[in-house]
Amino acid sequence: MDPVKPHPRVEEAASSLVTGGAEATGARRDTLSITDNRTGKQYELPIEHGAIRANDLRQIRYGPDDFGLMSYDPAYTNTAACASRITYIDGDKGILEYRGYPIEELAERSTYLETAYLILHGELPTRAQLEEWIWHITHHTFIHESIKKFLDGFHYDAHPMGMLVSTVAALSTFYPDAKDIFNAQSRRKQTYRLIGKMPTLAAFAYRHSLGLPYAYPDNDLSYTGNFLSMLFKTTEAKFTPNPTLERALDLLFILHADHEQNCSTSAMRGVGSSHVDPYCATAAATAALYGPLHGGANEAVVRMLTEIGSVSKVPAFIKGIEKGESKLMGFGHRVYKNYDPRAKIIKQAAYQVFDVLGRNPLLDVALEIERIALSDEYFIKRKLYPNVDFYSGLIYQALSFPSAMFPVLFAIPRTAGWLAHWQEMLDDQEQKIARPRQLFLGPARRGYVPIEQRG
Ligand code: CMC
């Protein structure tokens, strides 16, 4: 394994698992002893960073023709597919850190572009590095005029995520140099382009759905200020974003910038592992984010809150969840078994946005759901807490975004995280094309049956 320096808490967790034998005698060995009861043979596997190597299991065979033991882990709930140095999550304690910096500090003191630099480069930039980084991103915001023609081809009610997935993939055809994925200079260029152009593609998709002319990027504005301008500019010569809303969006972008090996990042790594260019890999990651269990959840939250409609209907709705009639969208997480730290920050930000734009009436429904759920046996037992999507949709709605745009607002900032993981994967000597195994449970070999003999 690449000599990854483990997070101190990972090491602590690994050592606290040892409770009996070896520790009691004071002779801790970082190994796992296995007895194969089929053969009586014993094996000792090394444990590194709290994990055994799945391939070490392959030596465990019951006969010469046996393929060797595999681990079965549908949805990878307990399999580390890579070593990473980017984002650390402690789901039980509700901790999230980018490159060691707590999300709360970044949310309070950083900006999205500075955080994106941190995620991609591993360290916070100096002032000069930050200025150069912002300059490059800002000067890659324009898209080829032909992309507009693709957008024009979409039906007026096409979902913006569908348009985003397709146009990001299409960028690949404009930048054939992006295939040079092991060239550092080319990688840097594609990174500027992708982070710079995602807001433009997203804003153009939005304008298309309204039948409005596209508003070109304004390089005098900040990353989120320019995005708001491309979305909402009408006849004014220059759009001036409201600073509170510009900052609120920037904050949301910081919170969504990375989240280690989630579904879309795994898609980015998996598809990128075939050495396709980063535009195609980002299109795959964006497609993964589109699903309602991932980036589409905040859209589903607002739909759910609208359907519930009023605080008085919340108890009956929660009863329905307990009976398994539906899921409480914006609640629960594969990793967090505590309050998602991003949800706490977003909840505070929601109040700031509502001070400017007026209170979203659905907030009261959301607060009542949270109040009941956090004291309800069903949710307590399953450790279901609000996740990042529970309150973000309410802010986006207050900012006048239609709900179809919510996953797009997730995809833009997550591009930095996807690219950081893509880069880390390409530089990792241990990585190969992603190719999981299967347990084949289908029919044994059999002869072809002619159609007239089939029952
Ligand atoms: N509402 C009601 N019950 C739930 C929910 C929920 N939102 N989430 C999980 N459960 C139940 C689930 O039915 C299961 O119950 P039981 O043990 O009786 O079968 C138990 O809790 C464990 O759930 P799971 O399905 O094994 O958990 P998972 O890790 O596979 O799923 C999840 C994680 C996020 C897909 C799921 O919690 C969910 O569907 N939540 C709603 C969608 C949502 O908010 N997604 C956004 C996730 S955060 C943003 C992101 O990372 O994309």
Coordinates of C-alpha atoms and ligand atoms in Angstrom, one line a residue:
M1 CA 0.0 0.0 0.0
D2 CA 1.1 3.6 -0.7
P3 CA 2.7 4.8 2.6
V4 CA -0.4 6.9 3.5
K5 CA 0.0 8.6 6.8
P6 CA -3.2 7.6 8.5
H7 CA -5.4 10.1 10.2
P8 CA -4.6 9.8 14.0
R9 CA -8.2 8.8 14.6
V10 CA -8.0 6.0 12.1
E11 CA -5.0 4.6 14.0
E12 CA -6.9 5.0 17.4
A13 CA -9.9 3.2 16.0
A14 CA -7.8 0.4 14.7
S15 CA -6.0 -0.2 18.0
S16 CA -9.1 0.1 20.1
L17 CA -10.5 -2.9 18.2
V18 CA -8.0 -5.2 19.9
T19 CA -9.6 -6.2 23.1
G20 CA -8.7 -9.7 24.0
G21 CA -5.7 -12.1 23.8
A22 CA -2.7 -10.3 22.3
E23 CA -3.4 -7.0 24.0
A24 CA -3.9 -8.7 27.3
T25 CA -0.4 -10.3 27.1
G26 CA 1.0 -7.0 25.9
A27 CA 2.2 -8.4 22.6
R28 CA 0.1 -6.7 20.0
R29 CA 0.5 -8.1 16.5
D30 CA -1.1 -6.2 13.6
T31 CA -2.3 -9.4 12.0
L32 CA -5.5 -11.3 11.6
S33 CA -5.5 -15.1 12.2
I34 CA -8.0 -17.1 10.2
T35 CA -8.9 -20.7 10.4
D36 CA -10.6 -22.1 7.3
N37 CA -12.9 -24.7 8.8
R38 CA -13.3 -26.4 5.4
T39 CA -9.7 -27.4 5.4
G40 CA -8.5 -26.8 9.0
K41 CA -5.7 -24.6 7.6
Q42 CA -4.6 -21.5 9.4
Y43 CA -3.6 -18.1 7.9
E44 CA -2.2 -14.9 9.3
L45 CA -3.0 -11.8 7.3
P46 CA -1.3 -8.4 7.9
I47 CA -3.5 -5.6 9.1
E48 CA -2.5 -2.1 7.8
H49 CA -4.4 1.1 8.7
G50 CA -7.2 -1.0 10.2
A51 CA -7.7 -3.0 7.0
I52 CA -6.7 -6.4 5.5
R53 CA -6.0 -6.6 1.8
A54 CA -8.8 -8.4 0.1
N55 CA -6.3 -10.1 -2.2
D56 CA -4.6 -11.8 0.8
L57 CA -7.8 -13.8 1.2
R58 CA -7.2 -15.4 -2.2
Q59 CA -4.6 -17.7 -0.7
I60 CA -7.4 -19.4 1.3
R61 CA -8.5 -22.2 -0.9
Y62 CA -10.2 -25.6 -0.3
G63 CA -8.6 -27.3 -3.3
P64 CA -6.3 -26.7 -6.2
D65 CA -9.1 -25.6 -8.6
D66 CA -10.6 -23.2 -6.1
F67 CA -10.4 -19.6 -7.1
G68 CA -9.7 -18.5 -3.6
L69 CA -11.7 -16.7 -1.0
M70 CA -13.3 -13.4 -1.8
S71 CA -15.2 -10.9 0.3
Y72 CA -18.8 -10.2 -0.6
D73 CA -19.7 -6.5 -0.1
P74 CA -22.7 -5.3 -2.1
A75 CA -22.6 -1.4 -2.4
Y76 CA -19.1 -1.4 -0.8
T77 CA -20.4 -0.7 2.6
N78 CA -17.2 -2.0 4.2
T79 CA -14.6 -1.9 1.5
A80 CA -11.9 0.7 1.1
A81 CA -11.3 0.9 -2.7
C82 CA -8.4 3.4 -2.4
A83 CA -6.2 5.2 0.0
S84 CA -6.9 8.9 0.0
R85 CA -5.5 12.0 1.6
I86 CA -8.3 14.4 0.6
T87 CA -11.3 14.3 2.9
Y88 CA -11.8 12.8 6.4
I89 CA -15.2 11.9 7.8
D90 CA -16.0 10.5 11.2
G91 CA -19.6 9.6 10.7
D92 CA -20.3 8.6 14.3
K93 CA -18.9 11.9 15.7
G94 CA -20.2 14.1 12.8
I95 CA -16.8 15.3 11.7
L96 CA -15.8 16.5 8.2
E97 CA -12.4 17.8 7.3
Y98 CA -10.9 18.7 3.9
R99 CA -7.1 18.1 4.0
G100 CA -7.2 18.2 7.8
Y101 CA -9.2 21.5 8.0
P102 CA -12.5 21.3 9.8
I103 CA -15.5 22.1 7.6
E104 CA -16.8 24.6 10.2
E105 CA -13.6 26.7 9.9
L106 CA -13.5 26.6 6.1
A107 CA -17.2 27.6 6.0
E108 CA -16.5 30.6 8.3
R109 CA -13.2 31.8 6.9
S110 CA -12.6 30.4 3.4
T111 CA -14.1 30.9 0.0
Y112 CA -15.2 28.3 -2.5
L113 CA -12.2 28.9 -4.9
E114 CA -9.7 28.8 -2.0
T115 CA -11.3 25.6 -0.7
A116 CA -11.2 24.1 -4.2
Y117 CA -7.5 24.9 -4.4
L118 CA -6.9 23.3 -1.0
I119 CA -8.8 20.1 -2.0
L120 CA -6.9 19.8 -5.3
H121 CA -3.4 20.9 -4.1
G122 CA -3.4 19.6 -0.5
E123 CA -2.5 23.0 1.1
L124 CA -4.1 26.4 1.4
P125 CA -2.7 28.7 -1.2
T126 CA -0.4 31.7 -0.6
R127 CA -1.9 35.0 -1.6
A128 CA 0.0 34.9 -4.9
Q129 CA -1.1 31.3 -5.6
L130 CA -4.7 32.1 -4.8
E131 CA -4.7 35.1 -7.2
E132 CA -3.2 33.1 -10.0
W133 CA -5.7 30.2 -9.4
I134 CA -8.6 32.6 -9.5
W135 CA -7.3 34.3 -12.6
H136 CA -7.0 30.9 -14.4
I137 CA -10.5 29.8 -13.4
T138 CA -12.0 33.2 -14.3
H139 CA -10.4 33.1 -17.7
H140 CA -11.8 29.7 -18.5
T141 CA -15.5 30.5 -18.0
F142 CA -16.5 30.9 -21.6
I143 CA -17.8 27.9 -23.6
H144 CA -17.5 27.2 -27.3
E145 CA -20.4 28.8 -29.2
S146 CA -21.3 25.4 -30.6
I147 CA -22.2 24.2 -27.1
K148 CA -25.1 26.7 -27.3
K149 CA -26.4 24.8 -30.4
F150 CA -26.5 21.6 -28.3
L151 CA -28.5 23.3 -25.6
D152 CA -30.8 24.8 -28.2
G153 CA -31.6 21.2 -29.3
F154 CA -33.0 20.2 -25.9
H155 CA -36.8 20.3 -25.3
Y156 CA -37.9 23.4 -23.4
D157 CA -38.7 21.3 -20.3
A158 CA -35.5 19.2 -20.4
H159 CA -34.1 18.7 -16.9
P160 CA -31.0 20.8 -16.4
M161 CA -29.1 17.9 -15.0
G162 CA -29.7 16.0 -18.2
M163 CA -28.4 19.0 -20.1
L164 CA -25.4 19.3 -17.8
V165 CA -24.4 15.7 -18.1
S166 CA -24.6 15.9 -21.9
T167 CA -22.8 19.2 -22.4
V168 CA -20.0 18.3 -19.9
A169 CA -19.4 15.1 -22.0
A170 CA -19.5 17.2 -25.1
L171 CA -16.7 19.3 -23.9
S172 CA -14.5 16.3 -24.4
T173 CA -14.9 16.7 -28.1
F174 CA -13.7 20.3 -28.0
Y175 CA -10.5 19.6 -26.0
P176 CA -8.8 16.5 -27.5
D177 CA -5.7 17.5 -25.6
A178 CA -7.6 16.4 -22.5
K179 CA -6.8 12.8 -23.4
D180 CA -3.2 13.4 -22.3
I181 CA -4.1 12.5 -18.8
F182 CA -0.6 11.9 -17.5
N183 CA 0.7 15.3 -18.7
A184 CA 0.6 17.6 -15.6
Q185 CA 0.2 20.7 -17.7
S186 CA -2.8 19.3 -19.6
R187 CA -4.4 18.1 -16.4
R188 CA -4.1 21.6 -14.9
K189 CA -5.7 23.1 -18.0
Q190 CA -8.6 20.7 -17.9
T191 CA -9.0 21.5 -14.2
Y192 CA -9.3 25.2 -14.9
R193 CA -11.7 24.6 -17.7
L194 CA -14.0 22.2 -15.8
I195 CA -14.2 24.4 -12.7
G196 CA -14.5 27.5 -14.8
K197 CA -17.1 26.2 -17.2
M198 CA -19.4 24.2 -15.0
P199 CA -21.3 27.3 -13.8
T200 CA -21.6 28.6 -17.4
L201 CA -23.1 25.2 -18.6
A202 CA -25.4 25.2 -15.6
A203 CA -26.6 28.8 -16.1
F204 CA -27.1 28.3 -19.8
A205 CA -29.1 25.2 -19.2
Y206 CA -31.3 27.2 -16.8
R207 CA -31.7 30.1 -19.3
H208 CA -32.6 27.6 -22.0
S209 CA -35.4 26.2 -19.8
L210 CA -36.9 29.7 -19.5
G211 CA -36.4 30.5 -23.1
L212 CA -34.1 33.4 -22.1
P213 CA -31.0 34.5 -24.1
Y214 CA -27.8 33.2 -22.6
A215 CA -26.0 35.7 -20.4
Y216 CA -22.2 35.5 -20.9
P217 CA -19.7 35.3 -18.1
D218 CA -18.7 38.5 -16.3
N219 CA -15.0 38.2 -15.3
D220 CA -15.2 41.2 -13.0
L221 CA -17.4 39.2 -10.6
S222 CA -16.6 36.5 -8.1
Y223 CA -17.2 32.8 -8.9
T224 CA -20.6 32.8 -7.4
G225 CA -21.4 36.4 -8.3
N226 CA -20.7 35.6 -11.9
F227 CA -22.9 32.5 -11.7
L228 CA -25.8 34.6 -10.3
S229 CA -25.2 37.1 -13.1
M230 CA -25.4 34.4 -15.8
L231 CA -28.5 33.1 -14.2
F232 CA -30.5 36.2 -13.4
K233 CA -29.2 39.1 -15.5
T234 CA -31.9 40.6 -17.6
T235 CA -31.7 44.0 -19.3
E236 CA -29.2 45.8 -17.0
A237 CA -25.8 46.5 -18.4
K238 CA -24.1 45.0 -15.4
F239 CA -25.5 42.6 -12.8
T240 CA -24.7 43.4 -9.2
P241 CA -25.2 40.3 -6.9
N242 CA -26.6 40.8 -3.4
P243 CA -23.5 40.2 -1.2
T244 CA -25.4 38.2 1.4
L245 CA -26.8 35.8 -1.3
E246 CA -23.4 35.7 -3.1
R247 CA -21.7 34.6 0.1
A248 CA -24.5 32.2 1.0
L249 CA -24.1 30.4 -2.3
D250 CA -20.3 30.4 -1.9
L251 CA -20.8 28.8 1.6
L252 CA -23.0 26.1 0.1
F253 CA -20.3 25.5 -2.6
I254 CA -17.7 25.1 0.2
L255 CA -19.9 22.5 2.0
H256 CA -20.5 20.6 -1.2
A257 CA -16.9 20.6 -2.5
D258 CA -16.0 17.1 -1.5
H259 CA -17.3 14.2 0.5
E260 CA -14.7 11.3 0.0
Q261 CA -15.9 8.1 -1.7
N262 CA -19.6 8.9 -2.3
C263 CA -21.5 7.5 -5.3
S264 CA -20.5 10.2 -7.8
T265 CA -16.9 10.3 -6.7
S266 CA -16.7 6.6 -7.0
A267 CA -18.1 7.0 -10.5
M268 CA -15.4 9.5 -11.3
R269 CA -12.7 7.2 -10.0
G270 CA -14.3 4.1 -11.6
V271 CA -14.8 5.7 -15.0
G272 CA -11.6 7.6 -14.9
S273 CA -9.7 4.4 -14.1
S274 CA -10.3 3.4 -17.8
H275 CA -8.1 6.4 -18.6
V276 CA -10.9 8.3 -20.4
D277 CA -10.5 12.1 -20.5
P278 CA -11.8 14.0 -17.4
Y279 CA -14.8 15.5 -19.2
C280 CA -16.3 12.1 -19.9
A281 CA -15.4 11.0 -16.3
T282 CA -17.0 14.2 -14.9
A283 CA -20.1 13.5 -17.0
A284 CA -20.4 10.1 -15.4
A285 CA -20.0 11.5 -12.0
T286 CA -22.6 14.2 -12.7
A287 CA -25.0 11.4 -13.9
A288 CA -24.4 9.6 -10.6
L289 CA -25.2 12.8 -8.7
Y290 CA -28.5 13.1 -10.6
G291 CA -30.1 10.3 -8.7
P292 CA -32.6 11.0 -5.9
L293 CA -30.6 9.1 -3.4
H294 CA -27.6 11.3 -4.0
G295 CA -27.6 14.9 -5.4
G296 CA -31.3 14.7 -6.3
A297 CA -32.3 14.5 -2.6
N298 CA -32.6 18.2 -1.9
E299 CA -35.0 18.4 -4.9
A300 CA -37.0 15.6 -3.3
V301 CA -36.9 17.3 0.1
V302 CA -38.6 20.4 -1.2
R303 CA -41.2 18.3 -3.1
M304 CA -41.8 16.4 0.1
L305 CA -42.2 19.5 2.2
T306 CA -44.5 21.1 -0.3
E307 CA -46.7 17.9 -0.4
I308 CA -46.9 17.9 3.5
G309 CA -47.8 21.6 3.2
S310 CA -48.3 22.5 6.9
V311 CA -46.9 21.8 10.3
S312 CA -50.1 20.1 11.5
K313 CA -49.7 17.3 8.9
V314 CA -46.2 16.4 10.0
P315 CA -47.1 13.8 12.7
A316 CA -49.2 11.8 10.2
F317 CA -46.4 12.0 7.7
I318 CA -43.9 10.7 10.2
K319 CA -46.2 7.8 11.1
G320 CA -46.3 6.9 7.4
I321 CA -42.5 6.8 7.3
E322 CA -42.4 4.5 10.2
K323 CA -44.8 2.2 8.4
G324 CA -42.4 2.2 5.5
E325 CA -44.7 4.1 3.2
S326 CA -41.9 6.4 2.1
K327 CA -38.5 7.7 3.1
L328 CA -37.9 10.9 4.9
M329 CA -35.8 12.7 2.2
G330 CA -32.9 14.7 3.6
F331 CA -32.5 12.3 6.5
G332 CA -30.0 9.4 6.9
H333 CA -26.6 8.9 5.5
R334 CA -24.4 6.0 4.7
V335 CA -21.5 7.4 6.7
Y336 CA -23.0 9.9 9.2
K337 CA -24.7 8.2 12.1
N338 CA -24.9 11.6 13.8
Y339 CA -25.9 15.1 12.7
D340 CA -24.3 15.9 9.3
P341 CA -22.0 18.8 10.2
R342 CA -22.9 20.4 6.9
A343 CA -26.6 20.4 7.8
K344 CA -25.9 22.4 11.0
I345 CA -24.0 25.1 9.0
I346 CA -26.7 25.2 6.3
K347 CA -29.4 25.6 8.8
Q348 CA -27.7 28.7 10.2
A349 CA -27.1 30.1 6.7
A350 CA -30.8 29.6 5.9
Y351 CA -31.8 32.1 8.6
Q352 CA -29.3 34.7 7.1
V353 CA -30.8 34.2 3.6
F354 CA -34.3 34.4 4.9
D355 CA -33.4 37.7 6.7
V356 CA -32.8 39.2 3.2
L357 CA -35.4 37.4 1.1
G358 CA -38.1 36.7 3.6
R359 CA -38.8 33.4 5.5
N360 CA -39.5 30.4 3.4
P361 CA -42.9 29.0 4.8
L362 CA -41.6 25.5 4.3
L363 CA -39.0 26.1 6.9
D364 CA -41.6 25.6 9.7
V365 CA -42.6 22.3 8.2
A366 CA -38.9 21.3 8.1
L367 CA -38.2 22.4 11.6
E368 CA -41.2 20.4 12.9
I369 CA -40.1 17.3 11.0
E370 CA -36.6 17.6 12.5
R371 CA -38.1 18.2 16.0
I372 CA -40.3 15.1 15.8
A373 CA -37.8 12.9 14.1
L374 CA -35.0 13.5 16.5
S375 CA -37.1 12.3 19.4
D376 CA -38.8 9.5 17.5
E377 CA -37.9 5.9 18.3
Y378 CA -37.7 4.9 14.6
F379 CA -35.2 7.5 13.7
I380 CA -33.2 7.2 17.0
K381 CA -32.8 3.5 16.6
R382 CA -31.5 3.8 13.0
K383 CA -29.4 6.9 13.8
L384 CA -31.1 8.9 11.1
Y385 CA -30.3 12.6 11.3
P386 CA -30.7 15.5 8.9
N387 CA -28.1 15.4 6.1
V388 CA -26.8 18.2 3.9
D389 CA -29.8 18.1 1.7
F390 CA -32.5 18.7 4.3
Y391 CA -32.1 22.5 4.5
S392 CA -30.1 23.3 1.3
G393 CA -33.2 23.1 -0.9
L394 CA -35.0 25.7 1.2
I395 CA -32.1 28.2 0.6
Y396 CA -32.0 27.4 -3.1
Q397 CA -35.8 27.9 -3.3
A398 CA -35.5 31.2 -1.5
L399 CA -32.8 32.2 -4.0
S400 CA -35.4 31.6 -6.7
F401 CA -33.9 28.4 -8.1
P402 CA -36.5 26.0 -9.5
S403 CA -36.0 22.6 -7.8
A404 CA -34.7 21.0 -10.9
M405 CA -31.6 23.2 -10.5
F406 CA -30.8 21.9 -7.1
P407 CA -28.7 18.9 -8.1
V408 CA -26.9 21.3 -10.6
L409 CA -26.0 23.5 -7.7
F410 CA -24.4 20.4 -6.1
A411 CA -22.5 19.3 -9.2
I412 CA -20.8 22.7 -9.7
P413 CA -18.8 22.7 -6.5
R414 CA -18.4 19.0 -6.4
T415 CA -16.4 19.2 -9.6
A416 CA -13.3 20.2 -7.5
G417 CA -13.7 17.1 -5.3
W418 CA -14.2 14.9 -8.4
L419 CA -11.1 16.2 -10.0
A420 CA -9.0 15.9 -6.9
H421 CA -10.0 12.2 -6.6
W422 CA -9.4 11.6 -10.3
Q423 CA -5.9 13.1 -10.0
E424 CA -5.2 11.1 -6.8
M425 CA -6.4 7.9 -8.5
L426 CA -4.2 8.5 -11.6
D427 CA -1.1 9.1 -9.4
D428 CA -1.7 6.1 -7.2
Q429 CA 0.6 3.4 -8.4
E430 CA -1.6 0.7 -6.9
Q431 CA -4.7 1.7 -8.8
K432 CA -5.7 -0.2 -12.0
I433 CA -8.9 -0.2 -14.1
A434 CA -11.8 -0.7 -11.6
R435 CA -13.1 -4.1 -12.1
P436 CA -15.0 -5.7 -9.1
R437 CA -15.6 -9.4 -8.8
Q438 CA -19.0 -11.1 -8.6
L439 CA -20.5 -14.2 -7.0
F440 CA -22.0 -16.0 -9.9
L441 CA -25.3 -17.6 -8.8
G442 CA -26.8 -18.2 -12.2
P443 CA -27.4 -21.5 -14.0
A444 CA -24.6 -24.0 -14.5
R445 CA -23.4 -24.6 -18.0
R446 CA -26.2 -26.1 -20.3
G447 CA -26.8 -26.7 -23.9
Y448 CA -28.7 -24.4 -26.3
V449 CA -32.4 -25.3 -26.6
P450 CA -33.9 -24.8 -30.1
I451 CA -37.0 -22.5 -29.9
E452 CA -39.5 -25.3 -30.9
Q453 CA -38.4 -27.4 -27.9
R454 CA -38.8 -24.6 -25.3
G455 CA -41.7 -24.9 -22.9
Ligands
CMC1 N1 -36.2 7.7 5.9 C1 -36.7 6.6 6.5 N2 -36.0 5.5 6.8 C2 -34.7 5.5 6.4 C3 -34.1 6.6 5.8 C4 -34.9 7.7 5.5 N3 -34.4 8.8 4.9 N4 -32.8 6.3 5.5 C5 -32.6 5.1 6.0 N5 -33.7 4.6 6.5 C6 -33.9 3.3 7.2 C7 -33.9 2.2 6.2 O1 -35.2 1.9 5.7 C8 -33.3 1.1 7.0 O2 -34.3 0.6 7.9 P1 -34.4 -1.0 8.3 O3 -33.1 -1.3 9.0 O4 -35.6 -1.1 9.1 O5 -34.5 -1.7 7.0 C9 -32.2 1.8 7.9 O6 -32.7 3.1 8.0 C10 -30.9 1.8 7.3 O7 -30.9 2.4 6.1 P2 -30.1 2.0 4.8 O8 -31.0 2.1 3.6 O9 -29.4 0.7 5.0 O10 -29.0 3.1 4.7 P3 -28.0 3.4 3.5 O11 -26.7 3.7 4.1 O12 -28.1 2.3 2.5 O13 -28.7 4.7 2.8 C11 -29.3 6.9 2.2 C12 -28.3 6.0 3.0 C13 -28.7 8.3 2.2 C14 -29.4 6.4 0.7 C15 -30.6 6.8 2.9 O14 -30.5 7.2 4.2 C16 -31.7 7.6 2.2 O15 -32.3 7.1 1.2 N6 -32.0 8.8 2.6 C17 -32.9 9.7 1.9 C18 -32.3 10.3 0.7 C19 -31.3 11.3 1.0 O16 -31.5 12.2 1.8 N7 -30.1 11.3 0.4 C20 -29.1 12.3 0.5 C21 -27.8 11.7 1.1 S1 -26.7 13.0 1.7 C22 -26.2 13.7 0.2 C23 -25.3 12.8 -0.6 O17 -24.3 12.3 -0.1 O18 -25.6 12.7 -1.8

